[in-house]
């Protein structure tokens, strides 16, 4: 297992290869809609939180999953009980959100960003549902930002939450601004070791951002992240063939992949000595990511995040490559995978066994707060859950020692990839 040196000596425990510490800490105080199994429950929870909040305060919620109530996506009418209070409720994967009329009014006239969708009714009116970049670029910037003190407290809570689950080290996806203002000032008091993969991208991308704070063996930057596609739940993951439940729709490529500049971006990151980390959930997205880095990554420090669907022809290409997967995602996505992919593609869904046997360097994590942080739940899914109802064809289960390696020594390799300091 990975080791963690602290004021109390050295300890061993789990390593989480992919999560969002600050976001997770902030959501601990937001309204959690993950247990809602109907529209009535959704609206009731919104109404209850609305009654608790002072006037003028935004209502922020997260965790809803339309598959829990039959697949109907929410719209602004689900939020009407909040009146003129601005409301934003994020889907459990954070790749979609629903907002009410006060928020839509703040967005009026905004152009739809590339890689995003403002869902509209048959009359052409926005329904309040926003996908991918529309949620991130149009909604997130207008939500009031928590203070530095609030963010630092959220980070403390997140790290304590991780440590309580036996986690000693993580790779967290964060922005340079938060690294400077939140992580660095309180780094000495945090109980876990943290590798940072920076989310800063776009026209302002500069590898020098990785040097915005000093790196040591407690807090360091290991690379940068790019989104190649979206998610299965939102049907924005980029697939080689259309979705079974939405003929003609294959999802979307995003950011550098959509612009055709993914290889140039990845080479810039690698040439600077860091690891390019590529979110790729659809089978075509993973192929695009592999095509981009294979010619420029002889040391194999690039990371492929999620890899929830893998075409059999691409499995041999993963040999020796860092593949960051989150087993507990399978627990949630198995409810909709048959509808999304159809029976003929189930063998591509979370192929743990096939990827392991192909020689992929599997490192596991949680993607918290998207799903539960507890590595024991992920271990159970990797060892026992694959091949069950709604799961993939065949048997994709790992052995206990393999799953343990994926949550410890091999996840540690994800944290060290691209690290510019010695991390023992």
XYZ file of C-alpha atoms in Angstrom:
424
model
C 0.000 0.000 0.000
C 0.999 3.616 -0.323
C 2.614 5.159 2.715
C 1.808 8.480 4.289
C 4.243 10.305 6.527
C 2.609 12.611 9.034
C 3.225 14.150 12.404
C 1.927 10.954 13.943
C 4.334 8.770 12.004
C 3.805 6.631 8.914
C 0.584 4.859 8.057
C -0.837 2.769 5.265
C -4.196 2.883 3.591
C -6.151 3.375 0.407
C -5.247 5.737 -2.435
C -7.994 7.484 -4.415
C -6.758 8.091 -7.954
C -9.489 10.545 -9.012
C -11.741 12.820 -6.996
C -12.674 16.465 -6.474
C -11.784 17.394 -2.906
C -12.934 20.996 -2.829
C -16.148 20.331 -4.735
C -16.825 17.392 -2.446
C -16.293 19.485 0.647
C -18.643 22.181 -0.643
C -21.383 19.691 -1.503
C -21.382 18.391 2.067
C -23.482 21.467 2.894
C -25.623 21.489 -0.261
C -29.031 19.858 -0.687
C -28.528 16.200 -1.609
C -31.132 14.910 -4.086
C -29.553 11.504 -4.656
C -32.264 9.637 -2.743
C -35.140 11.168 -4.732
C -37.059 8.459 -6.588
C -39.854 10.615 -7.989
C -40.676 14.142 -9.079
C -42.754 14.585 -5.933
C -39.757 13.777 -3.726
C -37.550 16.099 -5.774
C -39.979 19.006 -5.418
C -40.579 18.303 -1.742
C -36.851 18.448 -0.961
C -36.507 21.710 -2.893
C -39.468 23.197 -1.016
C -38.060 22.155 2.359
C -34.656 23.694 1.669
C -36.279 26.856 0.273
C -38.171 27.273 3.546
C -34.931 26.961 5.526
C -32.899 29.550 3.606
C -32.923 33.314 4.212
C -34.305 35.529 1.422
C -31.937 36.176 -1.470
C -29.701 33.158 -0.848
C -29.164 30.819 -3.793
C -30.441 27.274 -3.368
C -27.785 24.842 -4.558
C -28.502 21.137 -4.864
C -26.804 18.105 -6.377
C -27.086 14.368 -6.858
C -30.284 13.839 -8.882
C -30.415 10.969 -11.339
C -33.354 10.773 -13.734
C -33.007 6.987 -13.966
C -34.328 6.734 -10.403
C -37.763 7.956 -11.526
C -38.076 6.532 -15.018
C -35.808 8.714 -17.133
C -37.710 12.011 -17.374
C -35.267 14.916 -17.215
C -36.280 17.720 -14.817
C -37.075 21.221 -16.038
C -37.656 24.617 -14.452
C -41.198 23.659 -13.430
C -39.722 21.220 -10.914
C -38.228 24.247 -9.094
C -41.249 26.550 -9.077
C -41.822 26.093 -5.338
C -38.735 28.249 -4.755
C -40.443 31.293 -6.265
C -37.998 34.026 -7.260
C -35.062 32.474 -5.383
C -32.267 31.440 -7.818
C -31.966 27.640 -7.865
C -29.428 25.352 -9.506
C -29.583 21.568 -9.108
C -26.746 19.504 -10.587
C -27.138 15.983 -11.887
C -25.115 13.409 -9.947
C -22.343 13.474 -12.590
C -22.092 17.313 -12.546
C -22.343 17.279 -16.359
C -25.884 18.629 -16.391
C -27.952 20.953 -14.243
C -31.459 22.321 -14.065
C -32.140 25.959 -13.160
C -35.262 28.033 -12.588
C -36.569 31.190 -14.258
C -34.539 33.662 -12.124
C -31.333 31.968 -13.258
C -32.481 31.742 -16.885
C -33.104 35.497 -16.760
C -29.498 36.070 -15.663
C -28.335 34.024 -18.676
C -30.608 35.705 -21.217
C -28.814 36.485 -24.461
C -25.749 34.375 -23.646
C -24.291 32.437 -26.554
C -24.262 28.665 -26.298
C -20.631 27.610 -25.753
C -19.019 24.939 -27.889
C -19.545 21.525 -26.345
C -22.680 22.625 -24.499
C -26.439 22.476 -24.944
C -29.276 24.641 -23.669
C -32.204 22.219 -23.900
C -35.282 23.850 -25.448
C -38.958 22.974 -25.669
C -40.857 22.394 -28.908
C -41.620 26.141 -28.857
C -37.914 26.962 -28.688
C -37.989 28.114 -25.073
C -35.257 27.010 -22.633
C -36.519 24.258 -20.341
C -34.003 25.077 -17.621
C -31.891 21.985 -18.392
C -28.295 22.656 -19.427
C -25.712 20.101 -20.530
C -21.911 20.058 -20.314
C -20.252 23.383 -21.205
C -23.574 25.224 -21.025
C -23.773 24.273 -17.338
C -20.105 24.971 -16.632
C -19.651 28.200 -18.575
C -23.082 29.820 -18.298
C -24.293 28.794 -14.845
C -21.226 28.178 -12.691
C -19.796 31.705 -13.167
C -22.992 33.399 -11.927
C -23.431 31.250 -8.811
C -22.080 33.282 -5.869
C -18.593 32.041 -5.034
C -17.943 30.960 -1.444
C -15.343 32.965 0.449
C -11.765 31.766 0.847
C -12.517 30.900 4.462
C -15.570 28.871 3.437
C -13.550 27.021 0.823
C -10.754 26.290 3.268
C -13.255 24.915 5.765
C -14.778 22.803 2.989
C -11.329 21.426 2.144
C -10.680 20.574 5.786
C -14.012 18.740 5.942
C -13.280 16.894 2.688
C -9.848 15.716 3.845
C -11.242 14.595 7.203
C -14.000 12.723 5.355
C -11.423 10.948 3.174
C -9.177 10.080 6.109
C -12.141 8.623 7.997
C -12.581 6.141 5.121
C -8.989 4.919 5.370
C -7.672 7.048 2.502
C -4.134 8.371 2.914
C -3.508 9.942 -0.500
C -5.598 11.285 -3.384
C -5.391 12.829 -6.826
C -7.741 15.819 -6.837
C -8.954 17.742 -9.884
C -8.713 21.454 -9.027
C -8.151 24.962 -10.403
C -4.922 26.919 -9.903
C -6.815 29.702 -8.135
C -8.030 27.266 -5.488
C -4.603 25.680 -5.243
C -3.161 29.090 -4.380
C -5.943 30.410 -2.148
C -7.247 27.265 -0.467
C -4.838 24.314 -0.556
C -1.483 26.019 -0.143
C -2.239 28.193 2.935
C -3.492 25.225 5.007
C -1.404 22.430 3.496
C 0.485 21.733 6.724
C -2.695 20.811 8.614
C -4.242 18.479 6.036
C -4.232 14.805 7.112
C -3.763 13.256 3.651
C -1.265 13.589 0.806
C -2.622 15.353 -2.278
C -1.591 15.288 -5.927
C -3.287 18.017 -7.942
C -4.345 17.711 -11.563
C -5.130 21.205 -12.781
C -8.379 21.889 -14.599
C -7.277 25.241 -16.030
C -7.515 25.033 -19.806
C -8.728 26.881 -22.865
C -7.088 29.935 -24.348
C -5.372 30.757 -21.064
C -3.676 27.342 -20.759
C -0.090 27.656 -19.580
C 1.984 24.783 -18.086
C 3.656 27.377 -15.847
C 0.447 27.317 -13.775
C 1.782 24.097 -12.260
C 4.409 26.158 -10.468
C 1.953 28.557 -8.807
C 2.769 27.039 -5.400
C 5.745 25.013 -4.166
C 5.453 21.246 -4.569
C 6.639 18.743 -1.996
C 5.784 15.203 -0.952
C 2.583 16.367 0.783
C 1.093 18.562 -1.982
C 2.207 18.553 -5.584
C 0.957 19.129 -9.135
C 1.191 16.113 -11.426
C -0.528 17.340 -14.588
C -3.441 18.930 -16.431
C -6.840 17.637 -17.465
C -8.847 17.872 -20.680
C -12.408 16.679 -21.262
C -12.657 14.586 -24.412
C -16.381 13.920 -23.952
C -19.239 13.875 -21.424
C -21.109 11.095 -19.606
C -23.319 8.103 -20.363
C -26.068 9.288 -18.035
C -26.410 12.568 -19.933
C -25.863 10.846 -23.323
C -22.921 13.180 -23.937
C -20.225 10.487 -23.816
C -18.886 10.120 -27.365
C -19.700 6.672 -28.778
C -18.573 4.880 -31.916
C -22.190 3.897 -32.627
C -25.411 5.746 -31.716
C -27.092 5.329 -28.350
C -29.586 2.488 -28.386
C -32.229 4.658 -26.725
C -31.578 7.745 -28.858
C -31.004 6.720 -32.493
C -28.713 9.050 -34.409
C -27.130 10.484 -31.242
C -23.504 9.564 -30.476
C -22.698 12.148 -27.816
C -20.125 14.877 -28.228
C -16.436 15.574 -28.351
C -15.363 18.517 -26.232
C -12.591 21.066 -25.747
C -9.300 20.185 -27.459
C -10.755 17.017 -28.974
C -13.584 18.975 -30.603
C -11.115 21.564 -31.907
C -8.750 18.903 -33.240
C -5.910 20.113 -30.988
C -5.792 17.339 -28.369
C -2.397 16.055 -29.510
C -0.873 19.547 -29.458
C -2.265 20.140 -25.964
C -0.994 16.805 -24.686
C 2.461 17.396 -26.207
C 2.672 20.792 -24.511
C 1.874 19.153 -21.170
C 4.315 16.265 -21.687
C 7.111 18.550 -22.920
C 6.710 20.555 -19.700
C 7.237 17.360 -17.722
C 3.642 16.809 -16.595
C 0.963 14.198 -17.194
C -1.933 14.900 -19.579
C -5.102 13.528 -18.013
C -7.970 12.909 -20.444
C -11.595 12.372 -19.421
C -12.839 9.728 -21.875
C -16.024 7.801 -21.054
C -17.300 6.836 -24.509
C -15.487 4.227 -26.602
C -14.813 6.735 -29.393
C -13.549 9.295 -26.871
C -11.035 6.784 -25.527
C -9.900 5.965 -29.060
C -9.455 9.682 -29.802
C -7.383 10.062 -26.622
C -5.204 7.061 -27.483
C -4.679 8.312 -31.018
C -3.605 11.683 -29.645
C -0.945 10.522 -27.190
C 0.484 7.282 -28.558
C 3.015 9.005 -30.862
C 4.170 11.553 -28.246
C 4.180 9.650 -24.935
C 7.057 7.167 -24.899
C 7.261 7.229 -21.092
C 3.531 6.455 -20.828
C 2.742 9.150 -18.282
C -0.599 10.128 -19.879
C -3.682 9.179 -17.877
C -6.999 7.999 -19.293
C -9.781 8.939 -16.902
C -12.908 6.782 -16.468
C -12.690 4.578 -19.612
C -16.217 3.324 -18.897
C -16.647 1.860 -22.388
C -13.754 0.308 -24.306
C -13.973 -1.168 -27.805
C -12.311 -4.615 -27.865
C -9.942 -3.465 -30.619
C -8.515 -0.820 -28.265
C -7.791 -3.108 -25.317
C -4.284 -4.118 -26.554
C -3.426 -0.396 -26.860
C -3.844 -0.004 -23.102
C -0.903 -2.252 -22.227
C 1.306 -0.411 -19.741
C -0.930 2.665 -19.840
C -2.338 4.466 -16.802
C -6.091 3.861 -16.796
C -7.981 5.602 -14.004
C -11.321 3.907 -13.332
C -13.992 4.329 -10.657
C -15.706 1.004 -9.882
C -18.529 2.545 -7.858
C -19.644 4.428 -10.983
C -20.624 1.054 -12.357
C -23.069 0.620 -9.473
C -25.010 3.653 -10.673
C -24.567 3.431 -14.436
C -25.622 -0.221 -14.619
C -29.220 0.952 -14.120
C -29.221 2.621 -17.532
C -26.487 0.829 -19.473
C -28.794 -1.653 -21.214
C -30.927 1.217 -22.494
C -27.925 3.325 -23.490
C -25.779 0.656 -25.167
C -28.066 -2.272 -25.954
C -27.145 -5.915 -25.383
C -24.611 -6.000 -28.223
C -22.228 -3.560 -26.551
C -22.397 -4.662 -22.915
C -18.966 -6.309 -23.143
C -17.476 -2.812 -23.586
C -18.940 -1.524 -20.301
C -16.410 -1.335 -17.433
C -14.310 -4.247 -18.717
C -12.119 -4.546 -15.611
C -11.027 -8.105 -16.311
C -10.317 -7.515 -19.993
C -8.333 -4.341 -19.299
C -6.333 -6.012 -16.522
C -5.539 -9.030 -18.690
C -4.542 -6.703 -21.550
C -1.865 -5.228 -19.290
C -3.473 -1.891 -18.461
C -2.178 -0.216 -15.310
C -5.547 0.093 -13.565
C -5.706 2.629 -10.769
C -9.001 2.997 -8.937
C -10.693 5.989 -7.315
C -14.125 7.359 -6.518
C -14.744 10.577 -8.483
C -16.289 11.893 -5.241
C -18.638 13.744 -4.835
C -20.128 12.219 -7.994
C -20.391 8.899 -6.137
C -19.541 7.692 -2.635
C -15.964 8.147 -1.436
C -15.700 4.864 0.485
C -13.100 2.628 -1.247
C -14.649 -0.453 0.333
C -17.747 0.062 -1.806
C -15.589 0.359 -4.906
C -13.672 -2.768 -3.910
C -16.935 -4.678 -3.509
C -18.134 -3.587 -6.948
C -14.846 -4.561 -8.626
C -14.735 -7.963 -6.898
C -18.410 -8.947 -6.671
C -20.568 -6.560 -8.667
C -19.511 -7.076 -12.271
C -21.628 -9.445 -14.282
C -24.728 -9.004 -12.120
C -28.148 -7.799 -13.268
C -27.730 -4.968 -15.739
C -23.997 -5.574 -15.848
C -21.739 -6.497 -18.734
C -21.827 -9.782 -20.540
C -19.354 -12.298 -19.210
C -17.406 -11.966 -15.986
C -15.384 -8.790 -15.495
C -14.655 -9.315 -11.802
C -11.181 -8.800 -10.380
C -9.604 -10.937 -7.711
C -9.270 -9.438 -4.241
C -5.517 -8.848 -4.489
C -5.955 -7.217 -7.901
C -8.630 -4.815 -6.675
C -6.488 -4.013 -3.631
C -3.518 -3.218 -5.875
C -5.736 -0.951 -7.987
C -6.721 0.985 -4.842
C -3.182 1.216 -3.468
C 0.090 0.707 -5.337
C -1.338 1.175 -8.824
C -3.473 4.170 -7.860
C -0.282 5.634 -6.399
C 1.246 5.523 -9.876
C -1.541 7.849 -11.050
C -0.556 10.346 -8.363
C 3.139 10.200 -9.187
C 2.745 10.442 -12.974
C 4.159 13.777 -14.017
C 5.200 14.730 -10.493
C 8.061 17.245 -10.585
C 9.201 16.361 -7.066
C 10.387 13.122 -5.543
C 7.330 11.502 -3.995
C 8.466 8.442 -2.017
